[in-house]
CSV table of C-alpha atoms in Angstrom, one decimal:
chain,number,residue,atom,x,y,z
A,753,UNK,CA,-16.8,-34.0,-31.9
A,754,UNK,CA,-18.1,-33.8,-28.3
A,755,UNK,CA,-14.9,-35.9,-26.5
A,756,UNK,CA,-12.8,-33.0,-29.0
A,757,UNK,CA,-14.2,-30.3,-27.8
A,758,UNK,CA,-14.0,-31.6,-23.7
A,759,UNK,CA,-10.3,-32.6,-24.3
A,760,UNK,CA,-9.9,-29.1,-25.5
A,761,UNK,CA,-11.6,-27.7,-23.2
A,762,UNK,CA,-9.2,-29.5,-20.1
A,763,UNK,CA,-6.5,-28.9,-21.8
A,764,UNK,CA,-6.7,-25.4,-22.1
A,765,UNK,CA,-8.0,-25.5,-18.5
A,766,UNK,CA,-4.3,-27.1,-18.1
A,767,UNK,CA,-3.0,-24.9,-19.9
A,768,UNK,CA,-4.1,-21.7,-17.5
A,769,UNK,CA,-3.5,-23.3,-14.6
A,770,UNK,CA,0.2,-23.9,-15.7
A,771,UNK,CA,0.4,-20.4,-17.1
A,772,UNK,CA,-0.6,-19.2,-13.5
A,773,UNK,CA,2.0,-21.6,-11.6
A,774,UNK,CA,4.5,-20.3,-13.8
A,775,UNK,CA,3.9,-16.7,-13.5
A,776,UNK,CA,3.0,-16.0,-9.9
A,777,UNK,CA,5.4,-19.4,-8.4
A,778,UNK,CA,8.0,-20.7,-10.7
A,779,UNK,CA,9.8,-18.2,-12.6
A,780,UNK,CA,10.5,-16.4,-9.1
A,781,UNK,CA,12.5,-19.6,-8.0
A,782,UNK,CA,14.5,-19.0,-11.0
A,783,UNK,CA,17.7,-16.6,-10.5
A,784,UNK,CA,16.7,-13.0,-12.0
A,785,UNK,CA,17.6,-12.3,-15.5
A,786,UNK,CA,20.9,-9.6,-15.1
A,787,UNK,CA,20.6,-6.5,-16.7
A,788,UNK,CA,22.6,-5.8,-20.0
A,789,UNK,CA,24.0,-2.9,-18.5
A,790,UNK,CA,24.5,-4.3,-14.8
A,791,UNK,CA,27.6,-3.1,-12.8
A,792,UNK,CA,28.3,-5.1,-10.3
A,793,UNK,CA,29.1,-3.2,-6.7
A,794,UNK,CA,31.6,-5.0,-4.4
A,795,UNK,CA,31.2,-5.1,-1.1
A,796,UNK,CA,33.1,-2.5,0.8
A,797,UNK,CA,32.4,-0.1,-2.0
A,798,UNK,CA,31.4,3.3,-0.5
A,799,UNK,CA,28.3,4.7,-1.0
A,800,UNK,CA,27.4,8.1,-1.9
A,801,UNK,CA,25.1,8.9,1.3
A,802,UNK,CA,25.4,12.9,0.9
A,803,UNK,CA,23.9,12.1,-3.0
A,804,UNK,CA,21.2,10.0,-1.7
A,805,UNK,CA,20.5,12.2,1.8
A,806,UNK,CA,21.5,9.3,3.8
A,807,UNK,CA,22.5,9.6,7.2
A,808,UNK,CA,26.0,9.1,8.2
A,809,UNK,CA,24.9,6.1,10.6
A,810,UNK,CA,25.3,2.0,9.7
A,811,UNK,CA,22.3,1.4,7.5
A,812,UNK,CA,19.4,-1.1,6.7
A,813,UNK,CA,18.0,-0.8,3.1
A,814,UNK,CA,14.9,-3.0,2.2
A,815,UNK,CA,14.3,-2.8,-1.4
A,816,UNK,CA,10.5,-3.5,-2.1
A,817,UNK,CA,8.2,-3.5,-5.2
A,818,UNK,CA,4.4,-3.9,-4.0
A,819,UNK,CA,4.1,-5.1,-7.5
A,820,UNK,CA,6.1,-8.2,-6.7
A,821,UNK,CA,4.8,-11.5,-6.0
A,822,UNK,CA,7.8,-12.2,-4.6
A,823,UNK,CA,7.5,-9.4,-1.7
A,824,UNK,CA,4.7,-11.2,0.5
A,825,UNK,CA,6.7,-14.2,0.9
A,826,UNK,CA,8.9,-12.2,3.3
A,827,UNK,CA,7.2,-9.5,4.4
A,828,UNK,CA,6.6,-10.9,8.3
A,829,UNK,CA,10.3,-11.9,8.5
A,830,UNK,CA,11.0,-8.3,7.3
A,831,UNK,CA,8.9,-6.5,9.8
A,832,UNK,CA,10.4,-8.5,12.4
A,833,UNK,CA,13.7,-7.7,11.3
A,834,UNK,CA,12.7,-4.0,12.2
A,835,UNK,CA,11.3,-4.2,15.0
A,836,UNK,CA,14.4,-6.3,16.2
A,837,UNK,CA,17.1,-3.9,14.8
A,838,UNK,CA,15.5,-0.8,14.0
A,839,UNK,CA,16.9,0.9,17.1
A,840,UNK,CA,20.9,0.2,16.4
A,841,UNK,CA,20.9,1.0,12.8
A,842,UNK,CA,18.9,3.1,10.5
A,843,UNK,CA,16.3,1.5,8.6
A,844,UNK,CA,14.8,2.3,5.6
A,845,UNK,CA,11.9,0.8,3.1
A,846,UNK,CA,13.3,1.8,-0.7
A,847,UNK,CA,10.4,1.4,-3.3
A,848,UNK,CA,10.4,2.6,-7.7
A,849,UNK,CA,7.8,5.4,-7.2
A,850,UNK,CA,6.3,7.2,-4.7
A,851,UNK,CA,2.9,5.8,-5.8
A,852,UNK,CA,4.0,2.7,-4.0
A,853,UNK,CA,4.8,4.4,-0.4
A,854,UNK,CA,1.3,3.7,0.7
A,855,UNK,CA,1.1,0.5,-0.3
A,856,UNK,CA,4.4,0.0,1.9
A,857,UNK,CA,2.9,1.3,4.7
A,858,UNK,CA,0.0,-0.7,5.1
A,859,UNK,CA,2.7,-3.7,4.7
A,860,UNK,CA,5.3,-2.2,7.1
A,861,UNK,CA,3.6,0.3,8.9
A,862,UNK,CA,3.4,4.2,8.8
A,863,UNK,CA,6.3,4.5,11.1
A,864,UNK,CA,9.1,4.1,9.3
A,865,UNK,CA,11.4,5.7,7.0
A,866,UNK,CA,10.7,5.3,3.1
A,867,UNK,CA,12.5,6.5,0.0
A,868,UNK,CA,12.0,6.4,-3.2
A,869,UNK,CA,14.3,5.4,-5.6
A,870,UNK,CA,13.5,6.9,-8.9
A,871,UNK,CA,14.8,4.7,-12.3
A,872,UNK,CA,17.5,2.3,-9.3
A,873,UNK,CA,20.0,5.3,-9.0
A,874,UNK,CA,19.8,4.1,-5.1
A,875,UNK,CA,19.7,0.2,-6.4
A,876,UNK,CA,22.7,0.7,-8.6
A,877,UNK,CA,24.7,2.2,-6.9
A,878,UNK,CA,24.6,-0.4,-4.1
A,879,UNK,CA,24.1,-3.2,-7.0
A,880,UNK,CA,20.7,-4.2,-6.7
A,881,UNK,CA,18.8,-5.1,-9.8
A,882,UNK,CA,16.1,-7.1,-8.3
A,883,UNK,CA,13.2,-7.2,-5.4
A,884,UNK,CA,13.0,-8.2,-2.7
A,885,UNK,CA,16.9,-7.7,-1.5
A,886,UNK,CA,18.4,-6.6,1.4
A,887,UNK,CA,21.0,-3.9,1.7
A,888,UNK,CA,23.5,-3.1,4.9
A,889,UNK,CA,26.0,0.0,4.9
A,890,UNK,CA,28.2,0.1,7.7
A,891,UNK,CA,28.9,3.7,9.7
A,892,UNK,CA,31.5,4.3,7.0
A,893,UNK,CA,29.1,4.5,4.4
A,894,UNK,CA,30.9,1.2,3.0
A,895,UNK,CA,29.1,-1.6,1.3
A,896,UNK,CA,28.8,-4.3,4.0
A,897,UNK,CA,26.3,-7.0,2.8
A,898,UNK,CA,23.9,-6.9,-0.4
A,899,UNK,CA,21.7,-10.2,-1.4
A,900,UNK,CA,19.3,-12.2,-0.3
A,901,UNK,CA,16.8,-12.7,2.8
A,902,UNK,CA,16.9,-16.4,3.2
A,903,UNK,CA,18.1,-19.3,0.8
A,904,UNK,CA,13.9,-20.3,2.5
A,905,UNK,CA,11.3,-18.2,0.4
A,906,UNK,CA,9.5,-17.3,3.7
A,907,UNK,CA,12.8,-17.1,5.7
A,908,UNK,CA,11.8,-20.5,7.8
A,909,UNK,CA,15.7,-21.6,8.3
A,910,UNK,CA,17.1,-19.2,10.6
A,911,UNK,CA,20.5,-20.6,9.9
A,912,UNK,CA,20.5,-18.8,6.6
A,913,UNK,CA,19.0,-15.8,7.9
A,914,UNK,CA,21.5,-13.8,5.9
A,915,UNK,CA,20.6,-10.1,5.8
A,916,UNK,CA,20.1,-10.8,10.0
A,917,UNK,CA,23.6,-12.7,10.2
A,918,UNK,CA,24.8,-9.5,7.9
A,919,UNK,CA,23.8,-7.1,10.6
A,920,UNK,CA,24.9,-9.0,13.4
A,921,UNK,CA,28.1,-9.6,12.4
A,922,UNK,CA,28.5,-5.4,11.2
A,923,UNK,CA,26.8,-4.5,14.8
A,924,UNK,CA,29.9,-6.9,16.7
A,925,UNK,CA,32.9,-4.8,14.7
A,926,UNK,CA,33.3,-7.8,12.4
A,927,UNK,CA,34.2,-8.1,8.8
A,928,UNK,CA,31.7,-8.9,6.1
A,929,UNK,CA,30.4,-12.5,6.3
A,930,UNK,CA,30.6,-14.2,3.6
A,931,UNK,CA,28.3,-16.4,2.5
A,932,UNK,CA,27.4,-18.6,-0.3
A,933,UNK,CA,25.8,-18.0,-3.7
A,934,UNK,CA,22.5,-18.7,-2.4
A,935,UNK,CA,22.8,-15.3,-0.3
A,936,UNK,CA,24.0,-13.1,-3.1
A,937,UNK,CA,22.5,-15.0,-6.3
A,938,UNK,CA,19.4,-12.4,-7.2
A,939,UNK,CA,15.9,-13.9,-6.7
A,940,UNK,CA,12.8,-12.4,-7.4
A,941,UNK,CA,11.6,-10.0,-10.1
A,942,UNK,CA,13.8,-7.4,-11.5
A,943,UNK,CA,14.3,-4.0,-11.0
A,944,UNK,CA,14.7,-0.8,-13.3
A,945,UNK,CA,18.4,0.4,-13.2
A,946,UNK,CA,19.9,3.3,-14.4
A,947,UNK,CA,23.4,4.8,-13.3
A,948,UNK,CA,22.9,8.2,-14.3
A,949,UNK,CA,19.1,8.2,-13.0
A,950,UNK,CA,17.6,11.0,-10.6
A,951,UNK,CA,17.2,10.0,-7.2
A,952,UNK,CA,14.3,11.4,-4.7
A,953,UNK,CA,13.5,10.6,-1.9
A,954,UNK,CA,10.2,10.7,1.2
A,955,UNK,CA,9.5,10.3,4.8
A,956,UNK,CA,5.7,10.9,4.3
Protein backbone atom coordinates (compact mmCIF):
# COMPACT_ATOMS: atom_id res chain seq x y z
CA UNK A 1 0.00 0.00 0.00
CA UNK A 2 2.88 2.27 0.97
CA UNK A 3 5.34 1.62 -2.40
CA UNK A 4 1.43 2.51 -4.21
CA UNK A 5 0.84 5.37 -2.75
CA UNK A 6 4.94 6.79 -3.31
CA UNK A 7 4.74 5.59 -7.01
CA UNK A 8 1.67 7.65 -7.16
CA UNK A 9 2.79 10.12 -5.55
CA UNK A 10 6.16 10.57 -8.32
CA UNK A 11 4.22 9.99 -10.84
CA UNK A 12 1.92 12.55 -10.45
CA UNK A 13 4.96 14.66 -9.46
CA UNK A 14 6.01 13.58 -13.19
CA UNK A 15 3.11 14.24 -14.28
CA UNK A 16 3.14 18.26 -13.22
CA UNK A 17 6.39 18.75 -14.13
CA UNK A 18 5.59 17.54 -17.72
CA UNK A 19 2.37 19.53 -17.74
CA UNK A 20 4.56 22.61 -16.93
CA UNK A 21 7.38 21.85 -19.76
CA UNK A 22 4.64 21.53 -22.08
CA UNK A 23 2.74 24.54 -21.32
CA UNK A 24 5.31 27.26 -20.71
CA UNK A 25 8.35 25.44 -23.24
CA UNK A 26 7.08 23.00 -25.74
CA UNK A 27 3.91 23.78 -27.29
CA UNK A 28 5.53 27.38 -28.25
CA UNK A 29 8.23 25.45 -30.40
CA UNK A 30 5.32 24.11 -32.14
CA UNK A 31 4.02 26.23 -35.29
CA UNK A 32 0.78 28.24 -34.08
CA UNK A 33 -2.52 26.69 -34.68
CA UNK A 34 -4.07 29.05 -37.88
CA UNK A 35 -7.13 30.62 -37.37
CA UNK A 36 -10.39 29.16 -39.10
CA UNK A 37 -11.07 32.36 -40.56
CA UNK A 38 -7.27 33.51 -41.29
CA UNK A 39 -6.62 35.59 -44.56
CA UNK A 40 -3.53 35.49 -45.45
CA UNK A 41 -1.84 39.17 -46.43
CA UNK A 42 0.88 39.01 -49.19
CA UNK A 43 3.57 40.96 -48.98
CA UNK A 44 3.42 44.08 -50.96
CA UNK A 45 -0.21 44.38 -49.91
CA UNK A 46 -0.94 48.08 -48.95
CA UNK A 47 -1.91 48.86 -45.77
CA UNK A 48 -4.60 51.10 -44.66
CA UNK A 49 -2.38 53.71 -42.61
CA UNK A 50 -5.07 56.59 -42.71
CA UNK A 51 -7.57 53.67 -40.98
CA UNK A 52 -5.12 52.86 -38.48
CA UNK A 53 -3.62 56.64 -37.96
CA UNK A 54 -0.30 55.50 -39.16
CA UNK A 55 2.14 57.82 -40.37
CA UNK A 56 2.94 57.97 -43.94
CA UNK A 57 6.69 56.98 -43.12
CA UNK A 58 8.44 53.10 -43.66
CA UNK A 59 7.31 51.40 -40.46
CA UNK A 60 8.37 48.96 -37.60
CA UNK A 61 5.42 47.12 -36.00
CA UNK A 62 6.28 44.85 -32.89
CA UNK A 63 3.28 42.81 -32.10
CA UNK A 64 3.48 41.92 -28.20
CA UNK A 65 1.17 40.02 -25.68
CA UNK A 66 2.68 40.49 -22.09
CA UNK A 67 0.66 37.44 -21.51
CA UNK A 68 2.90 35.44 -23.65
CA UNK A 69 5.60 33.25 -22.53
CA UNK A 70 6.89 33.50 -25.73
CA UNK A 71 7.52 37.43 -25.49
CA UNK A 72 10.53 37.36 -22.87
CA UNK A 73 12.54 35.11 -25.01
CA UNK A 74 13.14 38.15 -27.32
CA UNK A 75 12.46 40.98 -25.62
CA UNK A 76 16.46 42.21 -25.33
CA UNK A 77 16.96 41.52 -29.10
CA UNK A 78 13.77 43.62 -29.56
CA UNK A 79 14.91 46.63 -27.56
CA UNK A 80 18.07 46.53 -29.31
CA UNK A 81 16.43 46.49 -32.54
CA UNK A 82 14.97 49.98 -31.41
CA UNK A 83 17.53 51.55 -30.22
CA UNK A 84 19.40 50.55 -33.54
CA UNK A 85 16.71 51.62 -35.98
CA UNK A 86 14.29 53.60 -34.20
CA UNK A 87 15.65 56.77 -35.76
CA UNK A 88 15.17 55.83 -39.80
CA UNK A 89 11.82 54.30 -39.47
CA UNK A 90 8.89 54.62 -37.28
CA UNK A 91 8.54 52.19 -34.55
CA UNK A 92 5.79 51.07 -32.81
CA UNK A 93 4.90 48.45 -29.84
CA UNK A 94 1.16 46.92 -30.94
CA UNK A 95 -0.44 45.05 -27.84
CA UNK A 96 -4.59 43.41 -27.50
CA UNK A 97 -5.74 45.97 -24.82
CA UNK A 98 -4.71 48.97 -23.52
CA UNK A 99 -4.42 47.23 -20.08
CA UNK A 100 -1.27 45.75 -21.42
CA UNK A 101 0.54 49.28 -22.35
CA UNK A 102 2.08 49.44 -19.00
CA UNK A 103 3.23 46.28 -18.83
CA UNK A 104 5.08 47.14 -22.32
CA UNK A 105 6.57 49.88 -20.98
CA UNK A 106 8.37 48.53 -18.18
CA UNK A 107 9.62 45.84 -20.92
CA UNK A 108 10.47 48.53 -23.62
CA UNK A 109 10.55 51.60 -21.98
CA UNK A 110 8.12 54.66 -21.61
CA UNK A 111 9.54 56.21 -24.69
CA UNK A 112 8.15 54.80 -27.34
CA UNK A 113 5.11 54.72 -29.45
CA UNK A 114 2.35 52.04 -28.52
CA UNK A 115 -1.01 51.08 -30.06
CA UNK A 116 -3.49 49.15 -29.29
CA UNK A 117 -4.96 46.91 -31.44
CA UNK A 118 -8.43 46.13 -30.41
CA UNK A 119 -9.92 42.34 -31.51
CA UNK A 120 -6.29 42.15 -34.52
CA UNK A 121 -8.06 44.62 -36.91
CA UNK A 122 -4.18 46.08 -37.05
CA UNK A 123 -2.87 42.16 -36.97
CA UNK A 124 -5.15 41.18 -39.78
CA UNK A 125 -4.88 43.45 -41.88
CA UNK A 126 -1.08 42.95 -42.04
CA UNK A 127 -1.67 39.04 -41.48
CA UNK A 128 -0.61 38.44 -38.14
CA UNK A 129 -2.33 35.90 -35.99
CA UNK A 130 0.22 35.23 -33.48
CA UNK A 131 2.81 36.94 -30.85
CA UNK A 132 5.58 37.75 -30.84
CA UNK A 133 5.92 38.77 -34.83
CA UNK A 134 7.51 41.44 -36.42
CA UNK A 135 5.90 43.71 -38.98
CA UNK A 136 7.81 46.23 -41.64
CA UNK A 137 5.72 48.64 -44.02
CA UNK A 138 7.74 50.45 -46.43
CA UNK A 139 7.15 54.45 -47.11
CA UNK A 140 4.44 53.36 -49.54
CA UNK A 141 2.39 51.94 -46.95
CA UNK A 142 3.17 48.47 -48.74
CA UNK A 143 3.54 45.21 -46.94
CA UNK A 144 7.41 44.69 -46.91
CA UNK A 145 8.18 41.81 -44.42
CA UNK A 146 5.77 39.99 -41.85
CA UNK A 147 7.14 36.83 -39.69
CA UNK A 148 9.45 35.88 -37.44
CA UNK A 149 12.33 37.38 -35.18
CA UNK A 150 14.85 34.66 -35.49
CA UNK A 151 14.64 30.83 -36.60
CA UNK A 152 16.93 31.17 -32.53
CA UNK A 153 14.15 31.56 -29.69
CA UNK A 154 16.41 34.27 -28.17
CA UNK A 155 17.65 35.64 -31.53
CA UNK A 156 21.41 34.13 -30.83
CA UNK A 157 22.17 33.55 -34.79
CA UNK A 158 22.49 36.85 -36.26
CA UNK A 159 22.49 35.31 -39.65
CA UNK A 160 18.75 34.73 -39.35
CA UNK A 161 18.13 37.92 -37.86
CA UNK A 162 15.12 38.28 -40.16
CA UNK A 163 12.86 41.21 -39.14
CA UNK A 164 16.74 43.12 -38.89
CA UNK A 165 17.71 41.68 -42.51
CA UNK A 166 13.91 42.92 -43.45
CA UNK A 167 14.76 46.45 -42.52
CA UNK A 168 17.99 46.61 -43.89
CA UNK A 169 17.25 45.45 -47.03
CA UNK A 170 13.77 48.12 -47.17
CA UNK A 171 16.27 51.04 -45.68
CA UNK A 172 18.97 50.11 -48.99
CA UNK A 173 15.89 50.57 -51.76
CA UNK A 174 15.79 46.80 -52.15
CA UNK A 175 13.03 44.44 -52.78
CA UNK A 176 11.57 42.19 -50.17
CA UNK A 177 13.98 39.46 -49.00
CA UNK A 178 12.86 36.49 -49.04
CA UNK A 179 13.48 34.06 -46.81
CA UNK A 180 12.63 30.61 -45.81
CA UNK A 181 9.67 29.17 -43.85
CA UNK A 182 11.34 29.37 -40.71
CA UNK A 183 10.96 33.33 -41.05
CA UNK A 184 7.34 33.40 -42.01
CA UNK A 185 6.01 30.00 -40.33
CA UNK A 186 4.00 31.59 -37.12
CA UNK A 187 5.58 30.67 -33.63
CA UNK A 188 4.37 31.51 -30.46
CA UNK A 189 0.86 31.88 -29.03
CA UNK A 190 -1.96 33.10 -31.03
CA UNK A 191 -3.65 36.13 -31.44
CA UNK A 192 -7.40 37.27 -31.54
CA UNK A 193 -8.38 38.29 -35.23
CA UNK A 194 -11.17 39.86 -36.52
CA UNK A 195 -11.46 41.67 -40.02
CA UNK A 196 -14.21 43.83 -39.32
CA UNK A 197 -12.86 44.65 -35.58
CA UNK A 198 -12.53 48.35 -34.22
CA UNK A 199 -9.17 49.56 -34.08
CA UNK A 200 -7.84 52.19 -31.29
CA UNK A 201 -5.06 53.31 -30.78
CA UNK A 202 -2.39 55.19 -27.69
CA UNK A 203 0.75 57.07 -27.19
CA UNK A 204 0.27 57.33 -23.41
Amino acid sequence: MRIGLVILFLASIAGAIVFIFWNEEMKYALPTPVPHDYKSVAVGTPIDRPRFELPNTSMYLHFYNPDCPCSRFNAQHIRQLIRSHGDSVAAYVVVPTADDIEAAKKEFGEALAFRVDINGALSGACGVYSTPQAVVIDSDGKLYYRGNYNRARYCTASATNYAELALLSMMNGASPPVFDLLATQSYGCSLPQSANSVFTFTNQ
